[in-house]
Short mmCIF file of C-alpha atoms and ligand atoms in Angstrom, two decimals:
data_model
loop_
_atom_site.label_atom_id
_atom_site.label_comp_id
_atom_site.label_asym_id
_atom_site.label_seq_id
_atom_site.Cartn_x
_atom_site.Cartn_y
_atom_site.Cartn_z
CA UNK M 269 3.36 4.12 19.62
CA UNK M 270 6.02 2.68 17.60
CA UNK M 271 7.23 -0.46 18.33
CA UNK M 272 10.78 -0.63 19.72
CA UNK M 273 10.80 -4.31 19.16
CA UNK M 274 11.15 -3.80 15.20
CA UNK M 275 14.70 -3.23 14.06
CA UNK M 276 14.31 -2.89 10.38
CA UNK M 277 16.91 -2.60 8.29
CA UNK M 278 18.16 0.83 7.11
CA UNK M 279 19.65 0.81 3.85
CA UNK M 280 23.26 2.47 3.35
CA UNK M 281 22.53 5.38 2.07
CA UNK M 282 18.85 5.88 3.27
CA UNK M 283 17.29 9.34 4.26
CA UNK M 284 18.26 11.11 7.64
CA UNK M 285 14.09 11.69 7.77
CA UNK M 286 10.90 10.56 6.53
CA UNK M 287 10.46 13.82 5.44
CA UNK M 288 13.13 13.65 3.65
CA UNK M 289 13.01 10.38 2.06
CA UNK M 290 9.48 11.78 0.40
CA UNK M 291 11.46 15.10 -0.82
CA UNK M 292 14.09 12.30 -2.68
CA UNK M 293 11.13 10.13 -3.72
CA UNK M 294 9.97 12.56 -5.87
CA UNK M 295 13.34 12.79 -8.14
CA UNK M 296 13.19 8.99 -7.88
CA UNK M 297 14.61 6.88 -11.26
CA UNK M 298 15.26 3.56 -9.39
CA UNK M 299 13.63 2.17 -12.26
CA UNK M 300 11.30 3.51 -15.78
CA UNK M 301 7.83 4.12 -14.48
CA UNK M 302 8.75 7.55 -13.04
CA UNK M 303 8.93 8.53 -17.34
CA UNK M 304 5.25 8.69 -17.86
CA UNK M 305 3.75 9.25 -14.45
CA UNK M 306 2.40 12.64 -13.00
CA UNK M 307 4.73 12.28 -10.18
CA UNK M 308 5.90 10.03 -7.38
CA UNK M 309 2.59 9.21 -4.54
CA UNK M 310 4.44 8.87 -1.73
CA UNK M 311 2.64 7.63 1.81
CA UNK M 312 0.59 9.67 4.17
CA UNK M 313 0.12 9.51 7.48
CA UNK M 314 1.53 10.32 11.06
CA UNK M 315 4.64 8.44 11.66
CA UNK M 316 3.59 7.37 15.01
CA UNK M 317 1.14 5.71 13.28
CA UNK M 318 0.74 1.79 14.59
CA UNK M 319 -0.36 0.27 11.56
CA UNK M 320 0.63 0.59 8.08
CA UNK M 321 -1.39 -0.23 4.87
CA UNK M 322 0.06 -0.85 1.97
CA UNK M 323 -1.49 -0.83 -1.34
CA UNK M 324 -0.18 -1.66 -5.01
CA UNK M 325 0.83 1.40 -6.70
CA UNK M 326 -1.30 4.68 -7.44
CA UNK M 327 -4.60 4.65 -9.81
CA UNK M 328 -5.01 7.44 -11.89
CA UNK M 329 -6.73 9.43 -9.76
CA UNK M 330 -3.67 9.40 -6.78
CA UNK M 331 -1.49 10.00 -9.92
CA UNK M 332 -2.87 13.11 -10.79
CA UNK M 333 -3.34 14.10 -6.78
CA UNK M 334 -0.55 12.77 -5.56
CA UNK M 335 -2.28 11.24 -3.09
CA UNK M 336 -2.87 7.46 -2.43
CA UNK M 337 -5.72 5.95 -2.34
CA UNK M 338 -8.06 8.91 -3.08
CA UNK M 339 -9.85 7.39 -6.31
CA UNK M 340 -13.02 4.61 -6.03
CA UNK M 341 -10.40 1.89 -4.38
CA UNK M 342 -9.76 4.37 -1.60
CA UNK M 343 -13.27 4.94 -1.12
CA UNK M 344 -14.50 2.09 -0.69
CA UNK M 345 -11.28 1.54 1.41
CA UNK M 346 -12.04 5.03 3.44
CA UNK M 347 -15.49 3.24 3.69
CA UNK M 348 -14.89 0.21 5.23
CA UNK M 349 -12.40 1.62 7.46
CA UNK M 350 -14.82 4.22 8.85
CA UNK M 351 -17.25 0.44 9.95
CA UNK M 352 -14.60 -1.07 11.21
CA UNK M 353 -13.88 2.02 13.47
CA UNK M 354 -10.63 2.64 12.72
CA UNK M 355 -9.46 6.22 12.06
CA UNK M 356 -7.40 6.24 8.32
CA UNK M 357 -5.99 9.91 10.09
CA UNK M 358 -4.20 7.54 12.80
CA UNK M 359 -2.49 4.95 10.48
CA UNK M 360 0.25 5.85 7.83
CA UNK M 361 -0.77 4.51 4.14
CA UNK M 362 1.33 3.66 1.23
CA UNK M 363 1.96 1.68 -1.76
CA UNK M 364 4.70 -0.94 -2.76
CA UNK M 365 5.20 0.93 -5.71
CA UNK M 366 5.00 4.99 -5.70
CA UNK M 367 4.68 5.37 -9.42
CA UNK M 368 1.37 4.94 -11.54
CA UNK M 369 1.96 2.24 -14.24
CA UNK M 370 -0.16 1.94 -17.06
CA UNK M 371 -1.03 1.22 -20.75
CA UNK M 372 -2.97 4.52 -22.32
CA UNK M 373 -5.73 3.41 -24.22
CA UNK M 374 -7.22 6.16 -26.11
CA UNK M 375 -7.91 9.13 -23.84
CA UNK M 376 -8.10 5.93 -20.70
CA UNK M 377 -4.81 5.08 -18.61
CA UNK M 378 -5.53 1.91 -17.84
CA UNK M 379 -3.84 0.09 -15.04
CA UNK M 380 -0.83 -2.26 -15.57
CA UNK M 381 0.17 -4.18 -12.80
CA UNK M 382 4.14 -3.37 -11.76
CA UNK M 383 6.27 -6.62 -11.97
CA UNK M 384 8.95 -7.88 -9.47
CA UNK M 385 12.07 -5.44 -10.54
CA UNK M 386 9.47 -2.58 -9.93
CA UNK M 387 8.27 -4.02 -6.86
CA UNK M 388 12.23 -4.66 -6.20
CA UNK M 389 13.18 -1.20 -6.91
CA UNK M 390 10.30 0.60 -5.29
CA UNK M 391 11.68 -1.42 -1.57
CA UNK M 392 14.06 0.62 -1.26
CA UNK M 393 10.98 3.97 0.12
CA UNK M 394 9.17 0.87 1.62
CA UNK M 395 11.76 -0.07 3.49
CA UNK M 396 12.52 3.52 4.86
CA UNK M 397 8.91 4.18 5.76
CA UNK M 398 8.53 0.68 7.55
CA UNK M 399 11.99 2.16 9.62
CA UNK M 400 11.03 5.68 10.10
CA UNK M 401 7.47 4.48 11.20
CA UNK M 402 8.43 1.17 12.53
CA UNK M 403 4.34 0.04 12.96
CA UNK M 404 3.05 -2.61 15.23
CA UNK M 405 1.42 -4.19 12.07
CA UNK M 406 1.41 -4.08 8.79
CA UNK M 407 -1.46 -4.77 6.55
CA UNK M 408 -0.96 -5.76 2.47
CA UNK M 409 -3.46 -4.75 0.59
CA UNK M 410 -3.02 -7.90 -2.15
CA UNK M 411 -0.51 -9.55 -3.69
CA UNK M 412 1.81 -7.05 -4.53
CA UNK M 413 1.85 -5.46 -1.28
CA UNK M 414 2.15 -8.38 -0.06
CA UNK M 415 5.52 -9.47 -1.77
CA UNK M 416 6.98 -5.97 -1.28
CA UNK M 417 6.48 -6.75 2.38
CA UNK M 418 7.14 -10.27 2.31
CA UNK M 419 9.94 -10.40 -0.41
CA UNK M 420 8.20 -13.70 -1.73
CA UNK M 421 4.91 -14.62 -3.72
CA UNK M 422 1.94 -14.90 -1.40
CA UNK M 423 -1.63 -16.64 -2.35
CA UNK M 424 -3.79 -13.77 -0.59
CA UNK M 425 -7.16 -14.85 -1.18
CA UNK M 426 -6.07 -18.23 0.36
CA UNK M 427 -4.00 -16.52 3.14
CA UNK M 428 -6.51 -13.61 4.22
CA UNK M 429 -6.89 -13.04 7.57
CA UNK M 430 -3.62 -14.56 8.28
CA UNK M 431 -0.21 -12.85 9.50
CA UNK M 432 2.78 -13.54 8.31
CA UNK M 433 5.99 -12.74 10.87
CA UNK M 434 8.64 -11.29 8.98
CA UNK M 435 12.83 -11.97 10.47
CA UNK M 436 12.55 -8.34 11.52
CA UNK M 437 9.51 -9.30 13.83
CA UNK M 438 6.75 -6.84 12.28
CA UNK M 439 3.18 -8.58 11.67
CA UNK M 440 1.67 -8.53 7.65
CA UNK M 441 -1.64 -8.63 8.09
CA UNK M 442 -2.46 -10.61 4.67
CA UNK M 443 -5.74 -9.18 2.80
CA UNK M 444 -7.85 -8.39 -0.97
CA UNK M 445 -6.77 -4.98 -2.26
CA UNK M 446 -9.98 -3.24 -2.21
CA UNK M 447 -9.98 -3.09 -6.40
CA UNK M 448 -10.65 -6.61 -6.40
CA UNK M 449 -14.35 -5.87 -4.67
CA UNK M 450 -14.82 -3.02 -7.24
CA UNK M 451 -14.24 -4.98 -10.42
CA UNK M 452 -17.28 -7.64 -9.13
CA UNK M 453 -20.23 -7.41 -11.10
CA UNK M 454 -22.68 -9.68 -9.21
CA UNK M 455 -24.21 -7.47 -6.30
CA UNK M 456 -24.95 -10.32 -3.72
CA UNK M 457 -21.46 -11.79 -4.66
CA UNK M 458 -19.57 -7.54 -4.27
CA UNK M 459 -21.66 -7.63 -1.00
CA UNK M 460 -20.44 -10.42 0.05
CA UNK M 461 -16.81 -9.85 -0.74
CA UNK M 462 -17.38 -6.52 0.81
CA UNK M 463 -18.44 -8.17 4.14
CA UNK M 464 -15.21 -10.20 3.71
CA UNK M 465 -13.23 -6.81 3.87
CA UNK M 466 -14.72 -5.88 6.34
CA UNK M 467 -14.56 -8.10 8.83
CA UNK M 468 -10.76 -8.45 8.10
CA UNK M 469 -10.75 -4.72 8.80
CA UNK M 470 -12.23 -5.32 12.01
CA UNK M 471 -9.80 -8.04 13.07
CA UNK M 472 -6.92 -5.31 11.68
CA UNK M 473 -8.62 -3.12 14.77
CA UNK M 474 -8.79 -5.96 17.22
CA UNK M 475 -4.93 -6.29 16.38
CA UNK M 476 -4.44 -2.90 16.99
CA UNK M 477 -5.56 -2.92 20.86
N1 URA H 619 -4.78 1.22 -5.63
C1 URA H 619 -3.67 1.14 -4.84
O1 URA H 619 -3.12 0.07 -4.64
N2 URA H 619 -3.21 2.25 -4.32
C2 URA H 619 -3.75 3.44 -4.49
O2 URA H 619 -3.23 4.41 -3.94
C3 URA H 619 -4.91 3.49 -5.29
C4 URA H 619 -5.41 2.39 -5.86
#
């Protein structure tokens, strides 16, 4: 159930729907990365949904599905999810930034990391799925997620397992982005920084009622 406690701010000029905000998301030119992307990955999920993850932008994987987090961060996302007990299907998930950015390196696109007048521009879908959906909770998946939601710089790996109260009211739930457990080559240190995720994924549930 949505939380009628939340009054986000709707921008002038914001979509009449979700819907339709992801129908105008796809022609979106708010700033350069829509040139050499597939297309725009907007979020998925029901918008009753009472939590909302955000991520940092698409891989190249959700580029080319269109999808987010479909590729090896949203598996081992999916993954941890499914032993924390919470159903993905039930909770709406998105990305601060709906284009893929990257630098192509031979045949590779290899992930850039979006900077603040992305982040900035890409706000503007945030903010209309955080209003359409208006969530109990939200949960940043890293830092970038968590300055779209925060509109400031946040130490994460410091901060996990916090939540931040933003003026509107809504909860960030502050968190790794599940790339950062991927990219760890030790296996008794990726275990344990899997275990990490985890249990913040099962206080995200406890949060949840
Ligand atoms: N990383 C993200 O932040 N989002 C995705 O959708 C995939 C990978």
């Amino acid at each position: 159930m949505a939380n009628p406690d939340i009054v986000h701010a709707k921008p002038d000029g914001a979509a009449p729907s979700l819907s339709d905000a992801r129908r105008e998301a796809r022609t979106c030119r708010r700033c350069d990365l829509w040139k050499h992307a597939t297309q725009t990955v907007f979020g998925e999920g029901p918008q009753t949904a009472d939590v909302i993850f955000v991520g940092e932008q698409p891989g190249d994987q959700e580029d080319l599905a269109g999808k987010p987090f479909v590729g090896p961060a949203g598996r081992m996302f999916d993954a941890v999810l499914q032993e924390a007990g919470i159903d993905r299907l039930k909770t709406y998930v998105t990305n601060a930034v709906k284009h893929f950015k990257f630098e192509p390196r031979g045949k590779r696109r290899i992930h850039s990391k979006p900077n603040a007048g992305e982040i900035r521009a890409c706000r503007w879908w945030l903010d209309q799925e955080l209003d359409f959906i208006r969530p109990k909770l939200a949960v940043a998946l890293g830092a970038t997620a968590a300055q779209a939601l925060t509109g400031k710089a946040v130490p994460v790996t410091k901060m996990r397992g916090q939540v931040l109260e933003r003026d509107d009211g809504l909860g960030v739930f502050l968190t790794i982005h599940p790339s950062f457990i991927l990219r760890i080559r030790d296996a008794a240190d990726k275990d344990a920084e899997r275990a990490r995720f985890l249990r913040d994924m099962q206080a995200v549930k406890a949060l949840m009622g």
